[in-house]
PDB file of C-alpha atoms in Angstrom:
ATOM      1  CA  MET A   1       0.000   0.000   0.000  1.00 44.00           C
ATOM      2  CA  ALA A   2       2.430   2.685   1.143  1.00 42.00           C
ATOM      3  CA  ALA A   3       5.240   3.786  -1.122  1.00 38.00           C
ATOM      4  CA  CYS A   4       7.784   3.281   1.635  1.00 41.00           C
ATOM      5  CA  LEU A   5       8.106  -0.211   3.003  1.00 43.00           C
ATOM      6  CA  LEU A   6       9.327  -1.646   6.276  1.00 49.00           C
ATOM      7  CA  ALA A   7      11.093  -4.960   5.742  1.00 48.00           C
ATOM      8  CA  PRO A   8       9.158  -7.929   7.158  1.00 44.00           C
ATOM      9  CA  VAL A   9      12.374  -9.853   7.822  1.00 46.00           C
ATOM     10  CA  MET A  10      15.509  -8.947   9.712  1.00 55.00           C
ATOM     11  CA  ALA A  11      18.577  -7.625   7.947  1.00 55.00           C
ATOM     12  CA  HIS A  12      21.767  -9.649   8.143  1.00 53.00           C
ATOM     13  CA  ALA A  13      23.659  -9.846  11.426  1.00 50.00           C
ATOM     14  CA  GLU A  14      26.675  -7.595  11.767  1.00 54.00           C
ATOM     15  CA  ALA A  15      30.123  -9.047  12.335  1.00 54.00           C
ATOM     16  CA  GLU A  16      30.705  -6.297  14.906  1.00 69.00           C
ATOM     17  CA  PRO A  17      27.915  -4.307  16.590  1.00 82.00           C
ATOM     18  CA  ARG A  18      27.807  -0.692  15.492  1.00 90.00           C
ATOM     19  CA  PRO A  19      29.096   1.657  18.215  1.00 94.00           C
ATOM     20  CA  TRP A  20      26.564   4.073  19.676  1.00 96.00           C
ATOM     21  CA  ARG A  21      26.925   7.741  18.808  1.00 97.00           C
ATOM     22  CA  ASP A  22      24.936  10.388  20.664  1.00 97.00           C
ATOM     23  CA  GLU A  23      23.222  12.812  18.315  1.00 97.00           C
ATOM     24  CA  PRO A  24      21.399  16.072  19.149  1.00 97.00           C
ATOM     25  CA  SER A  25      18.286  15.142  17.139  1.00 97.00           C
ATOM     26  CA  LEU A  26      16.713  12.352  15.125  1.00 98.00           C
ATOM     27  CA  ARG A  27      17.715  12.122  11.481  1.00 95.00           C
ATOM     28  CA  VAL A  28      18.032   9.591   8.679  1.00 93.00           C
ATOM     29  CA  ASN A  29      21.377   7.821   9.089  1.00 93.00           C
ATOM     30  CA  ARG A  30      22.550   5.738   6.142  1.00 89.00           C
ATOM     31  CA  SER A  31      26.038   5.145   7.542  1.00 90.00           C
ATOM     32  CA  PRO A  32      26.815   1.577   8.698  1.00 89.00           C
ATOM     33  CA  ALA A  33      29.723   2.891  10.789  1.00 92.00           C
ATOM     34  CA  TYR A  34      27.692   3.837  13.869  1.00 94.00           C
ATOM     35  CA  ARG A  35      24.270   3.618  15.515  1.00 96.00           C
ATOM     36  CA  ALA A  36      22.739   7.016  16.236  1.00 97.00           C
ATOM     37  CA  VAL A  37      21.040   7.459  19.623  1.00 98.00           C
ATOM     38  CA  VAL A  38      19.133  10.516  20.819  1.00 98.00           C
ATOM     39  CA  ARG A  39      18.123  11.380  24.373  1.00 98.00           C
ATOM     40  CA  ALA A  40      14.725  13.081  24.173  1.00 98.00           C
ATOM     41  CA  TYR A  41      11.153  12.819  25.395  1.00 97.00           C
ATOM     42  CA  MET A  42       8.626  11.091  23.144  1.00 97.00           C
ATOM     43  CA  ALA A  43       6.857  14.299  22.063  1.00 97.00           C
ATOM     44  CA  ARG A  44      10.132  15.924  21.085  1.00 98.00           C
ATOM     45  CA  GLY A  45      11.163  12.877  19.071  1.00 98.00           C
ATOM     46  CA  GLU A  46       7.832  12.802  17.244  1.00 98.00           C
ATOM     47  CA  ALA A  47       8.186  16.501  16.392  1.00 97.00           C
ATOM     48  CA  GLN A  48      11.648  15.878  14.964  1.00 98.00           C
ATOM     49  CA  MET A  49      10.326  12.990  12.880  1.00 98.00           C
ATOM     50  CA  ARG A  50       7.557  15.202  11.556  1.00 97.00           C
ATOM     51  CA  ALA A  51      10.176  17.610  10.235  1.00 97.00           C
ATOM     52  CA  LEU A  52      11.984  14.722   8.520  1.00 96.00           C
ATOM     53  CA  CYS A  53       8.791  13.843   6.638  1.00 96.00           C
ATOM     54  CA  ALA A  54       8.371  17.235   4.989  1.00 94.00           C
ATOM     55  CA  LYS A  55      10.243  16.227   1.849  1.00 91.00           C
ATOM     56  CA  PRO A  56      10.903  12.909   0.060  1.00 85.00           C
ATOM     57  CA  ASP A  57      13.728  10.919   1.618  1.00 84.00           C
ATOM     58  CA  PHE A  58      14.549   7.468   2.918  1.00 87.00           C
ATOM     59  CA  GLU A  59      12.716   6.019   5.880  1.00 90.00           C
ATOM     60  CA  GLU A  60      14.343   5.497   9.245  1.00 93.00           C
ATOM     61  CA  ILE A  61      13.442   3.259  12.183  1.00 95.00           C
ATOM     62  CA  TRP A  62      13.965   3.784  15.906  1.00 97.00           C
ATOM     63  CA  ALA A  63      13.158   2.018  19.142  1.00 97.00           C
ATOM     64  CA  TYR A  64      11.990   4.401  21.845  1.00 98.00           C
ATOM     65  CA  LEU A  65      12.737   3.310  25.416  1.00 98.00           C
ATOM     66  CA  PRO A  66      10.326   5.254  27.679  1.00 97.00           C
ATOM     67  CA  GLY A  67      12.155   4.413  30.885  1.00 95.00           C
ATOM     68  CA  GLN A  68      15.360   5.983  29.597  1.00 96.00           C
ATOM     69  CA  LYS A  69      13.862   8.635  27.295  1.00 97.00           C
ATOM     70  CA  LEU A  70      16.142   7.201  24.641  1.00 98.00           C
ATOM     71  CA  TRP A  71      15.793   6.734  20.873  1.00 98.00           C
ATOM     72  CA  VAL A  72      17.919   3.969  19.312  1.00 98.00           C
ATOM     73  CA  GLU A  73      18.358   3.759  15.551  1.00 96.00           C
ATOM     74  CA  LEU A  74      17.444   0.375  14.019  1.00 94.00           C
ATOM     75  CA  GLY A  75      17.264   0.938  10.258  1.00 91.00           C
ATOM     76  CA  CYS A  76      19.741  -0.320   7.690  1.00 86.00           C
ATOM     77  CA  CYS A  77      20.180  -1.477   4.109  1.00 81.00           C
ATOM     78  CA  GLU A  78      18.289   1.461   2.590  1.00 79.00           C
ATOM     79  CA  ARG A  79      17.652   1.394  -1.118  1.00 76.00           C
ATOM     80  CA  THR A  80      15.300   2.854  -3.697  1.00 73.00           C
ATOM     81  CA  THR A  81      13.084   0.674  -5.878  1.00 71.00           C
ATOM     82  CA  ARG A  82      10.654   1.530  -8.660  1.00 70.00           C
ATOM     83  CA  ASP A  83       7.723   1.443  -6.236  1.00 65.00           C
ATOM     84  CA  GLY A  84       9.226   3.017  -3.149  1.00 67.00           C
ATOM     85  CA  ASN A  85      12.013   3.218  -0.625  1.00 71.00           C
ATOM     86  CA  TYR A  86      13.043   0.087   1.244  1.00 74.00           C
ATOM     87  CA  ILE A  87      14.579  -0.174   4.709  1.00 83.00           C
ATOM     88  CA  GLY A  88      15.395  -3.195   6.851  1.00 85.00           C
ATOM     89  CA  ILE A  89      15.443  -3.696  10.616  1.00 90.00           C
ATOM     90  CA  GLU A  90      18.704  -4.939  12.026  1.00 88.00           C
ATOM     91  CA  VAL A  91      18.838  -8.057  14.165  1.00 87.00           C
ATOM     92  CA  TYR A  92      20.024  -5.695  16.910  1.00 91.00           C
ATOM     93  CA  VAL A  93      16.334  -5.238  17.661  1.00 93.00           C
ATOM     94  CA  TYR A  94      16.182  -8.746  19.144  1.00 93.00           C
ATOM     95  CA  GLY A  95      18.404  -7.689  22.034  1.00 94.00           C
ATOM     96  CA  LEU A  96      16.116  -4.742  22.814  1.00 96.00           C
ATOM     97  CA  LEU A  97      13.027  -6.952  22.671  1.00 96.00           C
ATOM     98  CA  LYS A  98      14.605  -9.294  25.181  1.00 97.00           C
ATOM     99  CA  LYS A  99      15.965  -6.636  27.552  1.00 97.00           C
ATOM    100  CA  TYR A 100      13.056  -4.194  27.781  1.00 98.00           C
ATOM    101  CA  ASP A 101       9.430  -4.910  28.674  1.00 98.00           C
ATOM    102  CA  ASP A 102       8.178  -1.484  27.558  1.00 98.00           C
ATOM    103  CA  LEU A 103       9.180   0.018  24.219  1.00 97.00           C
ATOM    104  CA  ALA A 104       7.842   1.568  21.044  1.00 98.00           C
ATOM    105  CA  ILE A 105       9.054   0.990  17.499  1.00 97.00           C
ATOM    106  CA  TYR A 106       8.731   4.054  15.274  1.00 97.00           C
ATOM    107  CA  HIS A 107       9.395   4.616  11.616  1.00 95.00           C
ATOM    108  CA  ILE A 108       8.726   7.509   9.282  1.00 95.00           C
ATOM    109  CA  HIS A 109       6.812   7.728   6.023  1.00 93.00           C
ATOM    110  CA  PRO A 110       8.183  10.867   4.323  1.00 93.00           C
ATOM    111  CA  LYS A 111       6.332  12.796   1.647  1.00 93.00           C
ATOM    112  CA  THR A 112       5.952  10.408  -1.247  1.00 88.00           C
ATOM    113  CA  ALA A 113       8.241  10.780  -4.233  1.00 82.00           C
ATOM    114  CA  PHE A 114       6.474   8.055  -6.175  1.00 78.00           C
ATOM    115  CA  ILE A 115       3.669   9.951  -7.872  1.00 83.00           C
ATOM    116  CA  ARG A 116       4.022   9.602 -11.625  1.00 82.00           C
ATOM    117  CA  ASP A 117       3.177  12.334 -14.129  1.00 81.00           C
ATOM    118  CA  THR A 118       0.400  10.173 -15.548  1.00 86.00           C
ATOM    119  CA  TYR A 119      -1.487   9.932 -12.246  1.00 89.00           C
ATOM    120  CA  HIS A 120      -4.875  11.639 -12.077  1.00 92.00           C
ATOM    121  CA  ALA A 121      -5.786  13.752  -9.043  1.00 93.00           C
ATOM    122  CA  ASP A 122      -7.589  10.888  -7.292  1.00 92.00           C
ATOM    123  CA  LYS A 123      -4.526   8.625  -7.558  1.00 92.00           C
ATOM    124  CA  ARG A 124      -2.291  11.423  -6.281  1.00 93.00           C
ATOM    125  CA  LEU A 125      -4.635  11.895  -3.350  1.00 95.00           C
ATOM    126  CA  ILE A 126      -4.595   8.173  -2.541  1.00 94.00           C
ATOM    127  CA  LYS A 127      -0.786   8.229  -2.468  1.00 92.00           C
ATOM    128  CA  THR A 128      -0.882  11.209  -0.115  1.00 95.00           C
ATOM    129  CA  VAL A 129      -3.346   9.459   2.223  1.00 96.00           C
ATOM    130  CA  GLU A 130      -1.184   6.326   2.195  1.00 94.00           C
ATOM    131  CA  GLU A 131       1.743   8.248   3.685  1.00 95.00           C
ATOM    132  CA  ALA A 132      -0.046   7.895   7.035  1.00 97.00           C
ATOM    133  CA  LEU A 133      -1.027   4.233   6.687  1.00 96.00           C
ATOM    134  CA  PRO A 134       0.854   1.028   7.517  1.00 95.00           C
ATOM    135  CA  SER A 135       1.619  -1.244   4.592  1.00 92.00           C
ATOM    136  CA  ALA A 136       1.124  -5.004   4.598  1.00 92.00           C
ATOM    137  CA  GLN A 137       4.883  -5.294   5.181  1.00 90.00           C
ATOM    138  CA  ASP A 138       4.571  -3.015   8.209  1.00 93.00           C
ATOM    139  CA  ILE A 139       1.843  -5.237   9.656  1.00 95.00           C
ATOM    140  CA  ASN A 140       3.849  -8.396   9.001  1.00 93.00           C
ATOM    141  CA  ALA A 141       6.944  -6.953  10.665  1.00 92.00           C
ATOM    142  CA  ALA A 142       4.920  -5.794  13.672  1.00 95.00           C
ATOM    143  CA  GLU A 143       3.405  -9.241  14.070  1.00 96.00           C
ATOM    144  CA  LEU A 144       6.735 -11.049  13.776  1.00 94.00           C
ATOM    145  CA  LEU A 145       8.521  -8.870  16.317  1.00 95.00           C
ATOM    146  CA  SER A 146       5.551  -8.496  18.672  1.00 97.00           C
ATOM    147  CA  ARG A 147       5.296 -12.262  19.026  1.00 97.00           C
ATOM    148  CA  ARG A 148       9.026 -12.411  19.698  1.00 96.00           C
ATOM    149  CA  PHE A 149       8.590  -9.710  22.363  1.00 97.00           C
ATOM    150  CA  TRP A 150       5.613 -11.418  24.036  1.00 98.00           C
ATOM    151  CA  ALA A 151       7.549 -14.668  24.242  1.00 97.00           C
ATOM    152  CA  GLU A 152       9.967 -12.806  26.518  1.00 98.00           C
ATOM    153  CA  HIS A 153       7.474 -10.489  28.243  1.00 98.00           C
ATOM    154  CA  PRO A 154       3.912 -11.921  28.207  1.00 97.00           C
ATOM    155  CA  SER A 155       2.596  -8.881  30.100  1.00 97.00           C
ATOM    156  CA  GLY A 156       4.936  -6.355  28.468  1.00 98.00           C
ATOM    157  CA  ARG A 157       3.974  -3.387  26.316  1.00 98.00           C
ATOM    158  CA  ILE A 158       5.147  -2.921  22.732  1.00 98.00           C
ATOM    159  CA  VAL A 159       3.795  -0.146  20.520  1.00 97.00           C
ATOM    160  CA  TRP A 160       4.150   0.369  16.756  1.00 98.00           C
ATOM    161  CA  ARG A 161       3.926   3.851  15.271  1.00 98.00           C
ATOM    162  CA  ILE A 162       4.390   5.657  11.965  1.00 97.00           C
ATOM    163  CA  VAL A 163       5.082   9.389  11.854  1.00 98.00           C
ATOM    164  CA  SER A 164       4.146  11.160   8.628  1.00 97.00           C
ATOM    165  CA  ARG A 165       3.678  14.818   7.757  1.00 97.00           C
ATOM    166  CA  HIS A 166      -0.005  14.278   8.619  1.00 98.00           C
ATOM    167  CA  GLY A 167       0.253  12.845  12.127  1.00 98.00           C
ATOM    168  CA  VAL A 168       1.068   9.769  14.189  1.00 98.00           C
ATOM    169  CA  THR A 169      -0.416   6.389  13.280  1.00 98.00           C
ATOM    170  CA  THR A 170      -0.444   3.586  15.857  1.00 98.00           C
ATOM    171  CA  TYR A 171      -1.058   0.004  14.779  1.00 98.00           C
ATOM    172  CA  GLY A 172      -0.655  -3.563  15.975  1.00 98.00           C
ATOM    173  CA  LEU A 173      -2.390  -6.778  16.946  1.00 98.00           C
ATOM    174  CA  THR A 174      -5.611  -6.854  18.918  1.00 98.00           C
ATOM    175  CA  PRO A 175      -6.047  -9.409  21.724  1.00 97.00           C
ATOM    176  CA  ALA A 176      -7.872 -11.593  19.198  1.00 98.00           C
ATOM    177  CA  GLY A 177      -5.014 -11.198  16.724  1.00 98.00           C
ATOM    178  CA  ARG A 178      -2.509 -12.112  19.374  1.00 97.00           C
ATOM    179  CA  ALA A 179      -4.472 -15.280  20.115  1.00 97.00           C
ATOM    180  CA  VAL A 180      -4.415 -16.634  16.537  1.00 97.00           C
ATOM    181  CA  LYS A 181      -1.420 -18.228  14.855  1.00 96.00           C
ATOM    182  CA  GLU A 182      -1.182 -15.637  12.080  1.00 97.00           C
ATOM    183  CA  VAL A 183      -3.138 -12.475  11.291  1.00 97.00           C
ATOM    184  CA  SER A 184      -4.238 -11.408   7.837  1.00 95.00           C
ATOM    185  CA  ALA A 185      -2.718  -8.255   6.320  1.00 95.00           C
ATOM    186  CA  GLN A 186      -4.603  -8.640   3.033  1.00 95.00           C
ATOM    187  CA  ALA A 187      -6.625  -5.440   3.516  1.00 95.00           C
ATOM    188  CA  PHE A 188      -3.387  -3.444   3.541  1.00 95.00           C
ATOM    189  CA  LEU A 189      -2.507  -4.577   0.007  1.00 92.00           C
ATOM    190  CA  PHE A 190      -5.286  -2.548  -1.622  1.00 91.00           C
ATOM    191  CA  ASP A 191      -6.312   1.097  -1.903  1.00 90.00           C
ATOM    192  CA  PRO A 192      -8.315   1.897   1.258  1.00 89.00           C
ATOM    193  CA  LEU A 193     -10.615   4.371  -0.530  1.00 92.00           C
ATOM    194  CA  ASP A 194     -12.335   4.102  -3.881  1.00 88.00           C
ATOM    195  CA  ALA A 195     -12.769   6.625  -6.675  1.00 83.00           C
ATOM    196  CA  GLU A 196     -16.390   7.399  -5.760  1.00 85.00           C
ATOM    197  CA  GLU A 197     -15.402   8.379  -2.230  1.00 86.00           C
ATOM    198  CA  LEU A 198     -12.674  10.661  -3.522  1.00 89.00           C
ATOM    199  CA  ALA A 199     -14.745  12.253  -6.289  1.00 87.00           C
ATOM    200  CA  GLU A 200     -16.491  14.674  -3.933  1.00 87.00           C
ATOM    201  CA  SER A 201     -13.438  15.502  -1.828  1.00 94.00           C
ATOM    202  CA  PRO A 202     -12.253  19.156  -1.839  1.00 95.00           C
ATOM    203  CA  ALA A 203      -8.715  17.774  -1.453  1.00 95.00           C
ATOM    204  CA  LEU A 204      -8.727  16.828  -5.157  1.00 94.00           C
ATOM    205  CA  ALA A 205      -7.924  20.476  -5.905  1.00 94.00           C
ATOM    206  CA  GLN A 206      -4.573  20.055  -4.105  1.00 94.00           C
ATOM    207  CA  PRO A 207      -4.152  16.292  -3.813  1.00 94.00           C
ATOM    208  CA  THR A 208      -0.607  16.275  -2.395  1.00 94.00           C
ATOM    209  CA  THR A 209      -1.117  18.992   0.233  1.00 94.00           C
ATOM    210  CA  PRO A 210      -1.744  18.032   3.901  1.00 96.00           C
ATOM    211  CA  GLY A 211      -4.742  19.519   5.655  1.00 96.00           C
ATOM    212  CA  PRO A 212      -8.030  18.814   7.454  1.00 97.00           C
ATOM    213  CA  GLU A 213      -9.679  17.162   4.433  1.00 96.00           C
ATOM    214  CA  VAL A 214      -6.739  14.815   3.874  1.00 97.00           C
ATOM    215  CA  ASN A 215      -6.813  14.011   7.599  1.00 97.00           C
ATOM    216  CA  ARG A 216     -10.508  13.191   7.301  1.00 96.00           C
ATOM    217  CA  LEU A 217      -9.778  10.776   4.469  1.00 97.00           C
ATOM    218  CA  ILE A 218      -6.949   9.209   6.490  1.00 97.00           C
ATOM    219  CA  ALA A 219      -9.314   8.693   9.420  1.00 97.00           C
ATOM    220  CA  GLN A 220     -11.846   7.130   7.055  1.00 96.00           C
ATOM    221  CA  ALA A 221      -9.208   4.762   5.657  1.00 97.00           C
ATOM    222  CA  VAL A 222      -8.011   3.851   9.152  1.00 97.00           C
ATOM    223  CA  LYS A 223     -11.541   2.964  10.202  1.00 96.00           C
ATOM    224  CA  ARG A 224     -11.824   0.664   7.203  1.00 95.00           C
ATOM    225  CA  LEU A 225      -8.501  -1.060   7.905  1.00 97.00           C
ATOM    226  CA  ASN A 226      -9.409  -1.972  11.472  1.00 96.00           C
ATOM    227  CA  SER A 227     -10.420  -5.578  12.009  1.00 96.00           C
ATOM    228  CA  ASP A 228     -10.868  -8.001  14.860  1.00 97.00           C
ATOM    229  CA  GLN A 229      -7.193  -8.996  14.503  1.00 97.00           C
ATOM    230  CA  VAL A 230      -5.431  -5.737  13.602  1.00 98.00           C
ATOM    231  CA  PHE A 231      -6.053  -2.203  14.862  1.00 98.00           C
ATOM    232  CA  VAL A 232      -5.015   1.136  13.357  1.00 98.00           C
ATOM    233  CA  ARG A 233      -5.400   4.559  15.000  1.00 98.00           C
ATOM    234  CA  PHE A 234      -4.511   7.988  13.609  1.00 98.00           C
ATOM    235  CA  ARG A 235      -3.727  11.159  15.568  1.00 98.00           C
ATOM    236  CA  PRO A 236      -3.367  14.216  13.301  1.00 98.00           C
ATOM    237  CA  PHE A 237      -0.883  16.938  14.081  1.00 96.00           C
ATOM    238  CA  GLU A 238      -2.447  20.138  15.366  1.00 82.00           C
TER     239      GLU A 238
END
């Protein structure tokens, strides 16, 4: 669904763990030489991610450790494909899942760069809405790592969030989804809104511009993507 994808499988293990490097703010780090860490409250980190989403760029992934007010970079192996930007999660995440019983995994969906000249306004608007939505790959990755986390911490808390230029999207497995062997992410493979729903939208006049009408369409799409196994919630920026 989304132009930017979160890898559903772990990237290769490193021969030597990347050394931590304290940074003043969150940013996209494509260097394999170090792991960027930022000491900041959650709200400040989300605000910094919002700024990173203002223009097309690669995604980035972080684990946020509430007890330490610490952001730890997890993304690697970035590359551009015809359909979007790809990023993997390092196996380093396994150590965090084992050590901490309360954490959040964040990644960004920047402004899409994958709108072709041939797209009509409704298709451009769909791509803009999808910046705020998890893809099927995002759901699969959340399921895989959540189950790994719960195996270590049955009563622990793990949260999955996307920050886009529109707001913060939280998603994950419901109690019913946690109880089944495997959840279905099929709904996330298709456009969440159809042409008839978009035809009357004022946002068609400026289909790639954030605003209240785009947020309304995002909320409508989120409502449709919710199921008994998977939940999605959207909080727009003020």
